[in-house]
Short mmCIF file of C-alpha atoms in Angstrom, two decimals:
data_model
loop_
_atom_site.label_atom_id
_atom_site.label_comp_id
_atom_site.label_asym_id
_atom_site.label_seq_id
_atom_site.Cartn_x
_atom_site.Cartn_y
_atom_site.Cartn_z
CA MET A 1019 -0.18 -0.43 -0.04
CA SER A 1020 0.51 3.65 -0.54
CA VAL A 1021 0.76 6.70 1.37
CA ILE A 1022 0.84 5.73 4.83
CA THR A 1023 1.62 1.85 5.19
CA GLN A 1024 5.56 2.15 4.69
CA PRO A 1025 7.29 4.51 6.78
CA THR A 1026 10.03 6.77 4.63
CA GLY A 1027 13.47 5.73 3.99
CA LEU A 1028 14.45 8.88 5.69
CA LEU A 1029 12.43 8.31 8.34
CA ARG A 1030 13.38 4.18 9.10
CA GLN A 1031 16.97 5.23 8.43
CA GLN A 1032 16.67 7.69 11.52
CA ASP A 1033 14.47 6.52 14.05
CA PRO A 1034 13.87 3.29 13.82
CA GLN A 1035 11.42 3.05 16.60
CA MET A 1036 9.34 5.75 15.61
CA ALA A 1037 9.27 4.25 11.67
CA ASP A 1038 7.91 0.70 13.42
CA VAL A 1039 5.03 2.44 15.73
CA LEU A 1040 3.76 4.57 12.48
CA ALA A 1041 3.90 1.31 10.53
CA GLY A 1042 2.23 -0.80 12.45
CA GLU A 1043 -0.40 1.64 12.99
CA ALA A 1044 -0.89 1.46 9.57
CA ARG A 1045 -1.27 -2.51 9.84
CA ARG A 1046 -3.28 -1.76 12.04
CA GLN A 1047 -5.65 0.25 9.93
CA ALA A 1048 -5.76 -1.93 7.15
CA ASP A 1049 -6.50 -5.08 8.89
CA THR A 1050 -8.43 -4.39 11.20
CA LEU A 1051 -12.22 -2.47 10.71
CA GLN A 1052 -12.87 0.94 11.78
CA LEU A 1053 -15.89 1.72 12.92
CA SER A 1054 -15.35 4.59 15.18
CA ALA A 1055 -17.90 7.06 14.80
CA ALA A 1056 -15.94 9.77 14.97
CA GLU A 1057 -13.24 8.27 12.64
CA ASN A 1058 -12.39 8.33 8.53
CA PHE A 1059 -9.92 7.49 6.29
CA THR A 1060 -8.70 11.46 4.90
CA SER A 1061 -6.78 11.63 1.15
CA PRO A 1062 -3.45 11.31 0.54
CA ALA A 1063 -4.21 15.17 -0.46
CA VAL A 1064 -4.57 16.81 3.03
CA LEU A 1065 -2.02 13.93 4.48
CA ALA A 1066 0.57 15.93 2.05
CA ALA A 1067 -0.83 19.22 3.10
CA LEU A 1068 -0.45 17.86 6.86
CA GLY A 1069 2.97 16.95 6.44
CA SER A 1070 4.00 19.77 3.98
CA ALA A 1071 6.38 23.51 5.03
CA LEU A 1072 4.21 24.41 6.43
CA ALA A 1073 4.53 22.19 9.45
CA ASN A 1074 7.47 24.66 9.84
CA LYS A 1075 5.39 27.83 10.25
CA TYR A 1076 4.22 30.14 12.53
CA ALA A 1077 1.78 32.63 12.45
CA GLU A 1078 -0.23 33.65 15.32
CA GLY A 1079 -3.63 35.71 14.35
CA TYR A 1080 -5.47 36.63 11.28
CA PRO A 1081 -4.07 37.10 7.11
CA GLY A 1082 -3.25 40.24 7.16
CA ALA A 1083 -2.29 40.13 10.96
CA ARG A 1084 0.13 38.29 12.03
CA HIS A 1085 2.38 38.46 14.74
CA HIS A 1086 5.26 37.46 12.32
CA GLY A 1087 6.59 37.51 9.77
CA GLY A 1088 7.00 35.42 6.59
CA CYS A 1089 3.29 34.13 6.48
CA GLU A 1090 2.64 34.81 2.34
CA TYR A 1091 1.53 31.81 2.04
CA ALA A 1092 -0.17 31.54 5.56
CA ASP A 1093 -2.29 34.19 5.22
CA LEU A 1094 -2.98 32.63 1.38
CA ALA A 1095 -3.36 29.32 2.59
CA GLU A 1096 -6.16 30.35 5.50
CA ARG A 1097 -7.94 32.97 3.02
CA ILE A 1098 -8.75 30.20 1.20
CA ALA A 1099 -9.41 27.64 3.59
CA ILE A 1100 -11.78 29.99 4.73
CA GLU A 1101 -13.50 31.07 1.42
CA ARG A 1102 -13.99 27.31 0.71
CA ALA A 1103 -16.00 27.04 4.55
CA MET A 1104 -17.72 29.37 3.23
CA ALA A 1105 -19.16 28.84 0.00
CA LEU A 1106 -20.09 24.82 1.17
CA PHE A 1107 -21.18 25.88 4.63
CA GLY A 1108 -23.56 28.92 3.15
CA VAL A 1109 -22.65 31.64 6.61
CA GLU A 1110 -21.38 34.66 5.53
CA HIS A 1111 -17.68 33.95 9.11
CA ALA A 1112 -15.59 31.18 9.30
CA ASN A 1113 -13.14 30.93 11.53
CA VAL A 1114 -10.70 27.75 10.77
CA GLN A 1115 -7.85 28.27 13.44
CA PRO A 1116 -9.65 25.74 16.74
CA HIS A 1117 -7.49 22.47 17.00
CA SER A 1118 -10.45 20.44 17.98
CA GLY A 1119 -14.16 20.76 18.69
CA SER A 1120 -13.46 21.10 21.79
CA SER A 1121 -11.32 23.79 20.47
CA ALA A 1122 -14.58 25.21 18.96
CA VAL A 1123 -16.91 24.57 22.23
CA LEU A 1124 -14.81 26.89 24.35
CA ALA A 1125 -14.23 29.50 21.51
CA ALA A 1126 -18.35 29.88 21.45
CA TYR A 1127 -18.66 30.00 24.83
CA ALA A 1128 -16.07 32.35 25.48
CA ALA A 1129 -17.90 35.10 22.63
CA LEU A 1130 -20.99 34.94 23.76
CA LEU A 1131 -21.25 33.47 27.94
CA ARG A 1132 -18.89 34.99 31.22
CA PRO A 1133 -18.41 32.46 33.54
CA GLY A 1134 -21.21 31.66 36.36
CA ASP A 1135 -23.76 32.20 33.31
CA THR A 1136 -26.67 29.28 32.75
CA VAL A 1137 -26.73 27.11 29.99
CA LEU A 1138 -29.31 24.03 28.86
CA ALA A 1139 -27.68 20.87 26.86
CA MET A 1140 -28.23 17.41 26.69
CA GLY A 1141 -26.88 15.71 29.55
CA LEU A 1142 -24.09 13.08 29.38
CA PRO A 1143 -26.34 10.24 31.08
CA TYR A 1144 -28.27 10.78 27.30
CA GLY A 1145 -25.24 11.57 24.52
CA GLY A 1146 -24.27 15.48 25.70
CA HIS A 1147 -20.45 15.76 25.58
CA LEU A 1148 -18.29 16.87 27.91
CA THR A 1149 -18.22 20.90 26.54
CA HIS A 1150 -22.47 20.52 27.86
CA GLY A 1151 -21.29 20.82 31.52
CA SER A 1152 -18.67 17.58 32.58
CA PRO A 1153 -17.53 18.35 36.31
CA ALA A 1154 -14.06 17.14 34.63
CA ASN A 1155 -14.71 19.56 32.18
CA PHE A 1156 -13.74 23.48 32.04
CA SER A 1157 -18.36 23.76 31.24
CA GLY A 1158 -19.09 22.47 34.14
CA ARG A 1159 -17.00 24.33 35.88
CA TRP A 1160 -17.12 27.67 34.27
CA PHE A 1161 -20.62 27.55 33.82
CA ASP A 1162 -23.96 26.59 35.15
CA PHE A 1163 -25.16 23.31 32.80
CA VAL A 1164 -29.07 22.95 32.90
CA GLY A 1165 -29.27 19.36 31.11
CA TYR A 1166 -32.59 17.94 28.95
CA GLY A 1167 -32.65 14.32 28.11
CA VAL A 1168 -34.54 12.15 25.78
CA ASP A 1169 -38.13 9.98 25.86
CA ALA A 1170 -37.56 7.92 27.93
CA GLU A 1171 -39.96 4.71 25.20
CA THR A 1172 -38.46 6.82 22.03
CA GLY A 1173 -35.29 7.85 23.11
CA LEU A 1174 -35.92 10.97 20.81
CA ILE A 1175 -35.12 14.63 21.98
CA ASP A 1176 -38.36 15.63 24.52
CA TYR A 1177 -38.48 19.10 23.20
CA ARG A 1178 -41.47 19.79 24.96
CA GLN A 1179 -38.83 19.34 28.49
CA VAL A 1180 -36.67 21.45 26.84
CA GLN A 1181 -39.32 24.55 26.14
CA GLU A 1182 -40.40 23.66 29.81
CA LEU A 1183 -36.52 23.50 30.85
CA ALA A 1184 -35.40 26.83 29.16
CA ARG A 1185 -38.92 28.62 30.60
CA THR A 1186 -37.50 27.79 34.45
CA HIS A 1187 -33.93 28.32 34.06
CA ARG A 1188 -34.57 31.02 31.55
CA PRO A 1189 -30.55 29.92 30.11
CA LYS A 1190 -28.48 32.59 28.31
CA ALA A 1191 -27.50 29.90 25.88
CA ILE A 1192 -28.46 26.66 24.29
CA VAL A 1193 -26.70 24.22 22.75
CA CYS A 1194 -27.80 21.21 20.36
CA GLY A 1195 -25.58 18.54 19.37
CA SER A 1196 -25.18 15.03 21.09
CA ILE A 1197 -22.17 12.63 20.58
CA CYS A 1198 -23.71 9.43 19.99
CA TYR A 1199 -27.75 11.38 18.66
CA PRO A 1200 -28.19 9.60 15.36
CA ARG A 1201 -31.26 11.51 14.45
CA HIS A 1202 -31.24 14.42 12.91
CA PRO A 1203 -32.11 17.27 15.67
CA GLU A 1204 -34.63 20.05 14.59
CA TYR A 1205 -32.72 22.85 14.57
CA SER A 1206 -36.38 24.91 14.39
CA VAL A 1207 -37.57 24.35 17.12
CA PHE A 1208 -34.60 24.55 18.88
CA ARG A 1209 -34.13 28.69 17.35
CA GLU A 1210 -37.54 28.60 18.51
CA ILE A 1211 -37.21 28.08 22.35
CA ALA A 1212 -34.49 30.30 22.18
CA ASP A 1213 -36.16 33.07 20.65
CA GLU A 1214 -39.27 32.53 23.39
CA VAL A 1215 -36.79 32.76 26.05
CA GLY A 1216 -33.75 35.45 25.34
CA ALA A 1217 -30.69 32.87 24.56
CA TYR A 1218 -28.00 32.05 22.18
CA LEU A 1219 -28.81 29.11 19.94
CA ILE A 1220 -24.96 26.96 19.71
CA ALA A 1221 -25.21 24.06 17.55
CA ASP A 1222 -22.85 21.26 18.08
CA ALA A 1223 -22.75 20.18 14.80
CA ALA A 1224 -19.35 18.22 15.54
CA HIS A 1225 -20.79 14.61 14.00
CA PRO A 1226 -23.68 15.71 11.64
CA ILE A 1227 -21.57 18.31 9.57
CA GLY A 1228 -19.41 16.36 6.55
CA LEU A 1229 -23.00 14.93 5.65
CA VAL A 1230 -24.62 18.24 5.99
CA ALA A 1231 -21.75 19.58 3.77
CA GLY A 1232 -22.49 16.04 1.16
CA GLY A 1233 -26.53 16.88 1.12
CA ALA A 1234 -27.23 14.56 3.44
CA ALA A 1235 -28.08 16.30 6.61
CA PRO A 1236 -30.09 19.50 7.64
CA SER A 1237 -27.94 22.90 8.29
CA PRO A 1238 -28.20 23.76 11.19
CA VAL A 1239 -26.63 27.02 9.97
CA PRO A 1240 -29.83 29.07 9.52
CA TYR A 1241 -30.66 28.88 13.01
CA ALA A 1242 -28.11 28.76 14.85
CA ASP A 1243 -25.55 31.44 16.15
CA ILE A 1244 -23.45 29.71 16.46
CA VAL A 1245 -22.24 26.40 14.63
CA CYS A 1246 -18.43 24.58 16.01
CA ALA A 1247 -17.96 21.71 14.31
CA THR A 1248 -14.71 19.02 14.05
CA THR A 1249 -12.93 18.68 10.20
CA HIS A 1250 -11.96 14.73 10.45
CA LYS A 1251 -15.71 12.03 11.27
CA VAL A 1252 -17.59 12.32 8.26
CA LEU A 1253 -15.91 15.63 7.00
CA ARG A 1254 -12.75 13.21 5.93
CA GLY A 1255 -10.87 16.08 6.58
CA PRO A 1256 -7.98 16.49 9.16
CA ARG A 1257 -8.20 16.34 12.89
CA GLY A 1258 -9.50 19.57 14.22
CA GLY A 1259 -12.44 22.11 14.15
CA MET A 1260 -14.07 25.16 13.11
CA ILE A 1261 -16.57 27.47 14.36
CA LEU A 1262 -19.07 29.43 11.19
CA CYS A 1263 -21.67 32.02 12.12
CA GLY A 1264 -22.78 35.00 10.49
CA ALA A 1265 -21.43 38.59 10.10
CA GLU A 1266 -22.94 40.28 13.68
CA PHE A 1267 -20.49 37.24 14.64
CA ALA A 1268 -17.26 37.03 13.45
CA GLU A 1269 -15.61 39.51 15.59
CA ARG A 1270 -16.29 38.23 18.82
CA ILE A 1271 -16.07 34.55 17.38
CA ASP A 1272 -12.23 35.33 15.89
CA ARG A 1273 -11.36 37.19 19.29
CA ALA A 1274 -12.27 34.20 21.35
CA VAL A 1275 -10.36 31.56 19.24
CA PHE A 1276 -6.76 34.55 19.11
CA PRO A 1277 -5.89 35.72 21.46
CA PHE A 1278 -8.21 34.03 24.07
CA THR A 1279 -8.53 30.52 23.38
CA GLN A 1280 -5.11 29.91 21.86
CA GLY A 1281 -2.43 30.38 20.17
CA GLY A 1282 -0.05 30.57 16.66
CA ALA A 1283 -1.93 28.84 14.40
CA GLN A 1284 -1.24 24.49 13.03
CA MET A 1285 -1.09 26.11 9.48
CA HIS A 1286 0.24 22.28 7.56
CA THR A 1287 -3.83 21.41 9.38
CA ILE A 1288 -5.54 24.80 8.10
CA ALA A 1289 -3.83 24.24 4.68
CA ALA A 1290 -5.12 20.41 5.10
CA LYS A 1291 -8.67 21.63 6.12
CA ALA A 1292 -8.91 23.87 2.97
CA VAL A 1293 -7.95 20.90 1.02
CA ALA A 1294 -10.69 18.87 2.58
CA PHE A 1295 -13.13 21.61 1.37
CA GLY A 1296 -12.87 21.80 -1.94
CA GLU A 1297 -12.94 18.17 -1.77
CA ALA A 1298 -16.20 17.99 0.05
CA ALA A 1299 -17.46 20.69 -2.28
CA SER A 1300 -17.89 18.11 -5.24
CA PRO A 1301 -20.47 15.58 -6.67
CA ALA A 1302 -17.94 12.72 -5.73
CA PHE A 1303 -18.13 13.62 -2.11
CA THR A 1304 -22.37 13.66 -2.13
CA THR A 1305 -22.71 10.39 -3.56
CA TYR A 1306 -20.35 9.47 -0.25
CA ALA A 1307 -22.45 11.45 2.56
CA HIS A 1308 -25.23 10.00 0.64
CA ARG A 1309 -23.84 5.83 0.78
CA VAL A 1310 -22.63 6.84 4.47
CA VAL A 1311 -26.50 7.15 5.85
CA ALA A 1312 -27.18 4.06 3.68
CA ASN A 1313 -24.50 1.86 5.34
CA ALA A 1314 -25.15 2.85 8.22
CA ARG A 1315 -29.25 1.75 8.13
CA VAL A 1316 -28.60 -0.82 6.98
CA LEU A 1317 -25.97 -2.28 9.88
CA ALA A 1318 -28.65 -1.02 12.28
CA GLU A 1319 -30.88 -2.77 10.27
CA GLU A 1320 -28.63 -5.62 10.48
CA LEU A 1321 -27.46 -5.39 13.99
CA GLU A 1322 -30.92 -5.16 15.69
CA ALA A 1323 -31.89 -8.64 13.84
CA ARG A 1324 -29.36 -10.29 15.39
CA GLY A 1325 -30.40 -8.72 18.83
CA PHE A 1326 -29.59 -5.55 19.62
CA LEU A 1327 -31.41 -3.16 21.10
CA LEU A 1328 -31.16 0.26 18.81
CA THR A 1329 -31.53 3.25 19.75
CA THR A 1330 -34.36 5.54 19.43
CA GLY A 1331 -35.04 2.25 16.83
CA GLY A 1332 -31.94 2.89 14.34
CA THR A 1333 -30.76 6.34 13.01
CA ASP A 1334 -31.05 8.94 10.49
CA THR A 1335 -26.53 9.68 10.23
CA HIS A 1336 -23.95 7.58 10.51
CA LEU A 1337 -23.66 6.22 13.26
CA ILE A 1338 -25.47 3.96 15.33
CA SER A 1339 -26.03 3.77 19.27
CA ALA A 1340 -26.56 0.40 20.78
CA ASP A 1341 -27.09 -1.98 23.45
CA PRO A 1342 -26.15 -5.25 23.57
CA ALA A 1343 -27.62 -5.91 25.92
CA PRO A 1344 -30.34 -8.84 24.72
CA LEU A 1345 -27.71 -10.18 23.73
CA GLY A 1346 -26.13 -10.56 27.64
CA LEU A 1347 -23.95 -8.00 27.55
CA ASP A 1348 -22.68 -5.23 28.22
CA GLY A 1349 -20.91 -2.50 26.37
CA PRO A 1350 -17.91 -2.63 27.48
CA THR A 1351 -17.40 -6.43 27.88
CA ALA A 1352 -18.41 -5.66 23.50
CA ARG A 1353 -16.65 -3.58 22.84
CA GLY A 1354 -13.55 -5.71 24.67
CA ARG A 1355 -14.94 -8.82 21.75
CA LEU A 1356 -15.43 -7.30 19.43
CA ALA A 1357 -11.32 -5.29 19.47
CA ALA A 1358 -10.40 -8.89 19.34
CA ALA A 1359 -11.83 -9.85 16.72
CA GLY A 1360 -10.44 -6.93 15.46
CA ILE A 1361 -13.73 -4.73 14.91
CA VAL A 1362 -12.99 -1.29 16.45
CA LEU A 1363 -15.93 1.02 17.46
CA GLU A 1364 -16.33 2.33 21.19
CA THR A 1365 -19.02 2.35 24.40
CA CYS A 1366 -21.27 5.39 24.83
CA ALA A 1367 -24.67 6.75 27.81
CA LEU A 1368 -27.35 4.76 26.91
CA PRO A 1369 -31.17 6.92 27.17
CA TYR A 1370 -32.59 5.54 29.92
CA GLY A 1371 -30.28 3.82 33.64
CA ASP A 1372 -26.55 3.11 33.29
CA GLN A 1373 -25.84 0.92 31.53
CA ARG A 1374 -23.40 2.04 28.63
CA GLY A 1375 -23.58 0.38 24.78
CA ILE A 1376 -21.40 0.52 22.36
CA ARG A 1377 -21.13 3.22 19.44
CA LEU A 1378 -20.17 2.68 15.91
CA GLY A 1379 -20.39 5.00 12.12
CA THR A 1380 -20.39 4.15 8.93
CA ALA A 1381 -17.78 6.93 7.93
CA ALA A 1382 -14.08 4.83 7.73
CA VAL A 1383 -15.97 1.94 6.03
CA THR A 1384 -17.71 3.68 3.32
CA THR A 1385 -14.28 5.71 2.28
CA GLN A 1386 -13.63 2.12 1.53
CA GLY A 1387 -14.88 1.51 -0.87
CA MET A 1388 -17.80 -1.64 1.68
CA GLY A 1389 -21.61 -1.09 0.03
CA GLU A 1390 -24.49 -2.63 1.89
CA PRO A 1391 -23.63 -6.63 0.97
CA GLU A 1392 -20.38 -5.42 4.23
CA MET A 1393 -22.48 -3.88 6.77
CA ARG A 1394 -24.55 -7.31 6.22
CA ARG A 1395 -20.89 -9.31 5.90
CA ILE A 1396 -20.28 -7.03 9.32
CA ALA A 1397 -23.38 -7.58 10.83
CA ASP A 1398 -22.13 -11.61 10.80
CA LEU A 1399 -19.22 -10.78 12.22
CA PHE A 1400 -20.77 -9.15 14.97
CA ALA A 1401 -22.49 -11.95 15.43
CA ALA A 1402 -20.09 -14.00 15.53
CA ALA A 1403 -17.87 -11.76 17.54
CA LEU A 1404 -20.41 -11.50 20.68
CA SER A 1405 -22.32 -15.47 20.68
CA GLY A 1406 -21.85 -17.04 23.52
CA GLU A 1407 -21.94 -15.90 26.85
CA VAL A 1408 -18.60 -16.00 27.70
CA ALA A 1409 -15.25 -15.41 24.86
CA ASP A 1410 -14.25 -18.48 22.76
CA ALA A 1411 -10.01 -18.13 21.96
CA THR A 1412 -11.19 -20.65 18.85
CA LYS A 1413 -14.62 -18.16 17.65
CA THR A 1414 -11.77 -15.13 18.54
CA THR A 1415 -9.38 -16.28 15.99
CA ARG A 1416 -12.20 -17.50 13.59
CA THR A 1417 -13.68 -14.51 13.47
CA ARG A 1418 -11.05 -12.14 14.09
CA SER A 1419 -9.46 -14.07 10.65
CA ASP A 1420 -12.69 -13.02 8.86
CA VAL A 1421 -12.43 -9.11 9.54
CA THR A 1422 -9.01 -9.08 8.77
CA ALA A 1423 -9.63 -10.79 4.92
CA LEU A 1424 -13.18 -8.32 4.47
CA ALA A 1425 -10.72 -5.54 5.79
CA LEU A 1426 -7.98 -6.66 3.49
CA GLY A 1427 -10.38 -6.36 0.62
CA PHE A 1428 -10.52 -2.70 1.30
CA PRO A 1429 -7.81 -0.98 1.59
CA PRO A 1430 -7.46 2.24 2.49
CA TYR A 1431 -5.26 3.97 0.26
CA GLY A 1432 -5.71 1.70 -2.24
CA VAL A 1433 -2.54 -1.37 -3.77
#
């Protein structure tokens, strides 16, 4: 394989220990199934930008107003990234400097809130992110978070509860978004509730933003004051974040990113974001985004047929949240047995009790070229890995071999 499978000869010669690590990771990605909902395979062009000379450039500030010299190409790269993001998502302003999705959310809070302000967001037991009020995170330490949940029977957001909590607590901001909610938020309803109580509306679109780019999910842009997102996941860019907003919030957002919450921009990553935005504007990406959703729906149906209990009864996105309890397993145990068989995913909160389920996504395997027949095959592999009350070494070895054969048939970077 090319691009990432084999480290360059120079690295092998200079640092064989690290060359072995990188080669091992490339093999791991190639011969296991990458079903993490938060991961994907970038294109070779994105990887090339990440490894470019811009990795050497210090560029605090913004294009035309840097604190360092020699930024003419850094400025050009960032302007291209901004222009492409604005066109792709139909916004008046984009900030492409956040180092991560969490950094983007931090900057949004810094732009709109003051310590002690009340914020209404999805509660962590129902799928809220750490930045939505976890006491271990800056959000839970600096702001007074109130959590909304989901209907106990359907698993869907209880918008009446959201409205009642908003009326009671009068939050300064409302956050819509989740790390394991497999349906589309009703952004217009959130907007109505925010307007009723005079709150800002922040959309944390880290997971669906790639589907939005490909026209496979509704956009939060017409409804939210600020949209925070990542550039990896379905969007298929480098690991990083971005913020989208209208012109009225542009200056506040830019100051909140730099100098308030971050220092120098990672210019090689910004160049890679620009490449990814350009790719996401293509008809091929639109086709890809819809295939991601189609694959997720088939995989969800097949898992349900094999005994899994699906949160909300299915999915409209790339993401599936499932409870393996009907199979006699909890989430962590299921994840461990799947990992032993070469199937990579994570656990997640379930919208009832204190159990944990499993979260998976179809973005990476779709990038590899897998389709609906492979989704059915993956469901069979799930069943093989998880059947039986206890793990069986011989069966696990056999399933691992089947997983490897499937994965190697769809190399992420060609042969």
